[in-house]
Coordinates of C-alpha atoms and ligand atoms in Angstrom, one line a residue:
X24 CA -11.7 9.5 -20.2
X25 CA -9.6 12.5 -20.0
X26 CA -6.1 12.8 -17.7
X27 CA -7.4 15.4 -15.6
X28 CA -10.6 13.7 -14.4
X29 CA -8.5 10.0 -13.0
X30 CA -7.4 9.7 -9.8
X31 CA -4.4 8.3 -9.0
X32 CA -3.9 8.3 -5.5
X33 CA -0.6 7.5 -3.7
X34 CA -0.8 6.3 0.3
X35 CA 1.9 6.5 1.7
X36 CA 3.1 5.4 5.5
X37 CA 5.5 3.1 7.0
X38 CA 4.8 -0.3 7.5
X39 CA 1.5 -0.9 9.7
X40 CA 0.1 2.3 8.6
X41 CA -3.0 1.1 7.6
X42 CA -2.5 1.9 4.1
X43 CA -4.3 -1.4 3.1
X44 CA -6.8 -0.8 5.7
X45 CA -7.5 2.9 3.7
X46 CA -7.2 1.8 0.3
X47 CA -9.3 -0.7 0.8
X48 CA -12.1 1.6 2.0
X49 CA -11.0 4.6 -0.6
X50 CA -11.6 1.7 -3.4
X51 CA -15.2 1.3 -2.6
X52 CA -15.7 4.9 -2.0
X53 CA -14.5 6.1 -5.4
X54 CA -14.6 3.1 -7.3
X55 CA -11.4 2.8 -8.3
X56 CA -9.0 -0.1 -7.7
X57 CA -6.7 -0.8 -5.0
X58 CA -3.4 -1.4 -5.9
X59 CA -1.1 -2.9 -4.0
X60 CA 2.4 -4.2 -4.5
X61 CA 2.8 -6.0 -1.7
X62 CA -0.5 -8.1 -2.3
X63 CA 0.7 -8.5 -5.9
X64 CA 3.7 -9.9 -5.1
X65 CA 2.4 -12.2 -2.3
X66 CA 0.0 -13.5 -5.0
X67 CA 2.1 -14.6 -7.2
X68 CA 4.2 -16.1 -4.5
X69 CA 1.0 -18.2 -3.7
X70 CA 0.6 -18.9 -7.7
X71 CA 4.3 -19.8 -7.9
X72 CA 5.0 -17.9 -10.6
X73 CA 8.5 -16.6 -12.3
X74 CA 7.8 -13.2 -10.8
X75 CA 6.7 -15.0 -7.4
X76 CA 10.2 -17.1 -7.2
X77 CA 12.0 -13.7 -7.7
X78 CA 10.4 -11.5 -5.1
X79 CA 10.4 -14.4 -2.6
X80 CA 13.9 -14.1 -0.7
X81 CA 13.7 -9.9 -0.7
X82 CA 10.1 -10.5 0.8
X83 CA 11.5 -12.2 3.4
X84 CA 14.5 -10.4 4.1
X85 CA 11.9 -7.5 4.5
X86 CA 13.6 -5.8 1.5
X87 CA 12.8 -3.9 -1.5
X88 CA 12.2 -6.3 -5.0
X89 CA 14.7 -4.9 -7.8
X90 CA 13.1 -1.5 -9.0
X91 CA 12.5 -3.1 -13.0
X92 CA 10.2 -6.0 -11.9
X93 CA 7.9 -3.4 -9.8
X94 CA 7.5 -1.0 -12.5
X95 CA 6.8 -3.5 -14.6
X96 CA 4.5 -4.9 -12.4
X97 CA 2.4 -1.3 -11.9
X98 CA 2.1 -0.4 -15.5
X99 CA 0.8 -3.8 -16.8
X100 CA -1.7 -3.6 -13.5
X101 CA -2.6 -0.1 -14.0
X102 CA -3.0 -1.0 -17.9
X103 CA -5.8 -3.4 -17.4
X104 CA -9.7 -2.2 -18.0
X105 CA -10.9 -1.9 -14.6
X106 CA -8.0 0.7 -13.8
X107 CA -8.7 3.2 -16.9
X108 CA -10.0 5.7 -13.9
X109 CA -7.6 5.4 -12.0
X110 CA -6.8 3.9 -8.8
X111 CA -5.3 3.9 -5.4
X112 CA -1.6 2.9 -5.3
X113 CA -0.5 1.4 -1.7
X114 CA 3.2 0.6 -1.1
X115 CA 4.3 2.2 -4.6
X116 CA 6.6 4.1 -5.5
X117 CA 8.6 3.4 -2.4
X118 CA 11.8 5.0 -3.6
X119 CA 12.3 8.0 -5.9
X120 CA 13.3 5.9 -8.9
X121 CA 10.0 4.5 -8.5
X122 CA 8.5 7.7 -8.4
X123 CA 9.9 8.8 -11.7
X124 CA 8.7 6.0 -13.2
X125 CA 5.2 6.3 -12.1
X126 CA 4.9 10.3 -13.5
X127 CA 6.7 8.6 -17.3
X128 CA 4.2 5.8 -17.3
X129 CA 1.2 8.4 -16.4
X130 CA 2.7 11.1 -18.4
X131 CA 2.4 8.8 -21.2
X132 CA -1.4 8.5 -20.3
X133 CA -2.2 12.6 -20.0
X134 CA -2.5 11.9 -16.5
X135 CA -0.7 12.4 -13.3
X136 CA -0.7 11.9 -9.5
X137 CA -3.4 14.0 -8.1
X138 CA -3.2 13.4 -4.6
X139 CA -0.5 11.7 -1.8
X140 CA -1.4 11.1 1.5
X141 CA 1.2 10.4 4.3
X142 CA -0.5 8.6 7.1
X143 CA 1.5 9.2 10.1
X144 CA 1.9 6.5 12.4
X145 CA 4.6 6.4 16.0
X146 CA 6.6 3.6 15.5
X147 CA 5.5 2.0 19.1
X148 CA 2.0 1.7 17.6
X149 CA 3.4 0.0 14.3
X150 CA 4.7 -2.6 16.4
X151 CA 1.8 -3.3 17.8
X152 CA -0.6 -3.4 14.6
X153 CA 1.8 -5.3 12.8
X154 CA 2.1 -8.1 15.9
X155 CA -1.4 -8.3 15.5
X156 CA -2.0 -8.5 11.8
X157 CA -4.4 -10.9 10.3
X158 CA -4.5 -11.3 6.2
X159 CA -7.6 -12.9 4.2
X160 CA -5.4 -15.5 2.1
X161 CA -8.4 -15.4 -1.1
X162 CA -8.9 -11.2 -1.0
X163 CA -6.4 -10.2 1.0
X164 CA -8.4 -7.8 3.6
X165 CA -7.1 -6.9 6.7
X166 CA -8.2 -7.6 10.2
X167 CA -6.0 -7.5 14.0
X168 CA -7.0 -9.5 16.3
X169 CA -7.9 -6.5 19.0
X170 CA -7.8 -3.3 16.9
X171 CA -9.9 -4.8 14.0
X172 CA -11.0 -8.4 14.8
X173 CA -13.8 -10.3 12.3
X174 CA -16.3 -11.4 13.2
X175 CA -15.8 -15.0 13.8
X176 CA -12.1 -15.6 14.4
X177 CA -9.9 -17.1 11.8
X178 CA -12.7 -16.2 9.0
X179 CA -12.8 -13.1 6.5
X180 CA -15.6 -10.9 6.7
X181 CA -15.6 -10.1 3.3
X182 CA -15.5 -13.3 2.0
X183 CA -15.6 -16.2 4.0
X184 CA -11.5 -17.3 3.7
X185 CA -9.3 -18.4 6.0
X186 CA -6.9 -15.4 8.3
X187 CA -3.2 -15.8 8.2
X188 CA -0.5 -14.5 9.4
X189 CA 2.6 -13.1 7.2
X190 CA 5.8 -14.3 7.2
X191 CA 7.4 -11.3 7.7
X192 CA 5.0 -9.8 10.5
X193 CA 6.1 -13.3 12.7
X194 CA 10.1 -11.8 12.7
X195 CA 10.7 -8.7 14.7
X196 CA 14.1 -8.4 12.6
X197 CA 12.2 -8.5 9.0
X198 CA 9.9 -5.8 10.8
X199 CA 12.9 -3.8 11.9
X200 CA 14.5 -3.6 8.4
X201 CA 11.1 -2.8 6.9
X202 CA 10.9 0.3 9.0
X203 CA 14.5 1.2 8.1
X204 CA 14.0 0.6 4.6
X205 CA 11.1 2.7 4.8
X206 CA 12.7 5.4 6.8
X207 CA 15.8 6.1 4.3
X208 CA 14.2 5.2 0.7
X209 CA 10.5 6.3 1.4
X210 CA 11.2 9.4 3.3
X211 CA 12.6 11.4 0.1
X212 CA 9.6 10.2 -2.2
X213 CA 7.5 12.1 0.3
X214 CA 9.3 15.4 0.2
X215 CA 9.5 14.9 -3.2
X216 CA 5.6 15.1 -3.7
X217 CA 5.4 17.9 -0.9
X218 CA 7.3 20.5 -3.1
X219 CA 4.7 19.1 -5.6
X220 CA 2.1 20.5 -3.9
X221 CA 0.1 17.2 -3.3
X222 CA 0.6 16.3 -0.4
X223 CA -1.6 15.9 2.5
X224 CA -0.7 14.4 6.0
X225 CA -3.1 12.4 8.3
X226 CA -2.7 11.5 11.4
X227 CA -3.0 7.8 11.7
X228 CA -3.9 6.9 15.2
X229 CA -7.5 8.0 15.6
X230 CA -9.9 5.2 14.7
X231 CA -10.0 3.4 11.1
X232 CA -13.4 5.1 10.4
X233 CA -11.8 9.0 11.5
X234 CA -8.8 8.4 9.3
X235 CA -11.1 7.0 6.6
X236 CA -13.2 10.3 6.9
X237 CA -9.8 12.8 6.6
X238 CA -8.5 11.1 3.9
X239 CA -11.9 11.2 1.8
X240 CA -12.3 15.4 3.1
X241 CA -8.8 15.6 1.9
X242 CA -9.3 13.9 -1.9
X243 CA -12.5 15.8 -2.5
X244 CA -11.1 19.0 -1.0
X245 CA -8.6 18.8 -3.9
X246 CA -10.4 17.6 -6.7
X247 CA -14.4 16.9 -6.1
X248 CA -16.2 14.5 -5.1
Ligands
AP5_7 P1 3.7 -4.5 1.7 O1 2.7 -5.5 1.6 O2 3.4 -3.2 1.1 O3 4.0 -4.3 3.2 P2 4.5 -3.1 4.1 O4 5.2 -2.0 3.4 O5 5.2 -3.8 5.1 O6 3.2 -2.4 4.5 P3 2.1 -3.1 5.3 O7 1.2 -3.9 4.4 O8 2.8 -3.9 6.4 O9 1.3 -2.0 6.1 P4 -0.1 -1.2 5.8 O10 0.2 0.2 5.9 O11 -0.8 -1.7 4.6 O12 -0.9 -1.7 7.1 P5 -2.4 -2.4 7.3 O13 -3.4 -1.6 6.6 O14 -2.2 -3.8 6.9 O15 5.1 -5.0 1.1 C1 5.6 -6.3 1.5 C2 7.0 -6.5 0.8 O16 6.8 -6.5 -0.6 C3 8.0 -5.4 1.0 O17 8.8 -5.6 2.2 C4 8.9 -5.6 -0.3 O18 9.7 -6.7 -0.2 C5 7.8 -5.9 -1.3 N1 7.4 -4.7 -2.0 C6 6.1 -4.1 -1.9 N2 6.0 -3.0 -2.6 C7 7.2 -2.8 -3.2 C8 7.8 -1.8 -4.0 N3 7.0 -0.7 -4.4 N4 9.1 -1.9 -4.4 C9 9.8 -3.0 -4.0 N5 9.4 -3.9 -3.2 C10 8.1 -3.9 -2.8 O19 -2.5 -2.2 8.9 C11 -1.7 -2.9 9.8 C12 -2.5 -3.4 11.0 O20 -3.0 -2.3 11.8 C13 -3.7 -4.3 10.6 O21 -3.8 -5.3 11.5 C14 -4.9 -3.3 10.7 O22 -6.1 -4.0 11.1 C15 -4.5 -2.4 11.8 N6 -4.9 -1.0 11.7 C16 -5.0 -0.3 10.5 N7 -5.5 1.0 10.8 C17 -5.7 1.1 12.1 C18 -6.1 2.1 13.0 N8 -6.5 3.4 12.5 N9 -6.2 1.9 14.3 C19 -5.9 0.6 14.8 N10 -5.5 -0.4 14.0 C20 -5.4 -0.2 12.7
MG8 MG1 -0.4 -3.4 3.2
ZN9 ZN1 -11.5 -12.4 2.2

């Protein structure tokens, strides 16, 4: 396939966005994958793996993992079959190393990023969403337990596995850092793709399905269906 016709999206949005909630819908929409650091990670916490053991105690601490072991991370993910049309990142690149990284390893491919979207959230709203967070521990969907509930408590929709709650959304102080993290090392990355001329910005408050819809209008505005 040739650069120009991959998508590679980029969500961006602080922490309770609902970037997972989007990219999870974008993914079935364009068929491309969802890919998503923060689930990454948490898997191979769960596994137990080498990389798991090292992105443990910055998880917690609500921090970012060291810059080499993400790219890493992305470009094996984004090397693998079922990613040669693109995909959607969520929660990379969260700095502007990160982002530099991205356009090497996609400049390598003849591609680039086509399309950013900020979802813009107040931060008395991600309190509540993130308080209320439920995670699918075997596919990692999203659900809150008024905004978004399943439909039989404790059970994923999707896929039948059991809802938990993450670490880091049952300590206010993780959450707190998150958001600070996010405001001083995200904030730039955005700007950054703004003078690029990629950016679009969504307001992230109206109902899942609304933002779903501007999100989609805003992708195939830019580069078809
Ligand atoms: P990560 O997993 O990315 O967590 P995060 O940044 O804290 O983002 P969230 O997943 O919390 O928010 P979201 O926007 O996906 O919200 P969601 O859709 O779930 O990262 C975790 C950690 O991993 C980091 O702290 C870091 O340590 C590490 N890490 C990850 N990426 C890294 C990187 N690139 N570099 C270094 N380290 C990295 O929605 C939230 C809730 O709101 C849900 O309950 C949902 O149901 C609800 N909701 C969603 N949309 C709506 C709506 N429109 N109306 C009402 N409710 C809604
Ligand atoms: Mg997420
Ligand atoms: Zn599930």
């Amino acid at each position: 396939m040739n650069g120009e016709a991959r998508r590679y999206i980029i969500l961006f949005g602080a922490q309770g966005s609902g970037k997972g909630t989007q990219a999870r819908l974008l993914q079935d929409h364009f068929g491309i994958p969802q890919v998503a650091t923060g689930d990454l990670f948490r898997y191979n916490l769960k596994e137990e793996t080498e990389l798991g053991r090292l992105a443990k105690a910055y998880m917690e601490r609500g921090e970012l993992v060291p810059d080499e072991v993400t790219n890493a991370m992305v470009q094996d993910r984004l090397s693998r079959t079922d990613a040669q049309g693109g995909a959607i990142l969520d929660g990379y690149p969260r700095n502007l190393n990160q982002a530099r990284a991205l356009d090497d390893m996609l400049a390598e491919w003849g591609a680039r990023v086509t399309q950013a979207i900020y979802i813009e959230v107040s931060e008395a709203e991600l309190l509540r969403r993130l308080t209320g967070r439920r995670v699918c521990r075997e596919c990692q969907a999203t659900y809150h337990v008024v905004f978004n509930p399943p439909r039989e408590e404790g059970v994923c929709d999707r896929c039948g596995g059991p809802l938990y709650q993450r670490d880091d959304d049952k300590d206010e102080v993780a959450i707190r850092r998150r958001l600070e993290i996010y405001m001083q090392e995200t904030l730039p990355v955005i700007e950054y793709y703004r003078r690029r001329g990629v950016l679009t910005t969504i307001d992230g408050e109206a109902p899942i399905d609304d933002v779903n819809r501007a999100i989609v209008a805003a992708i195939v505005d830019r580069q078809g269906p």
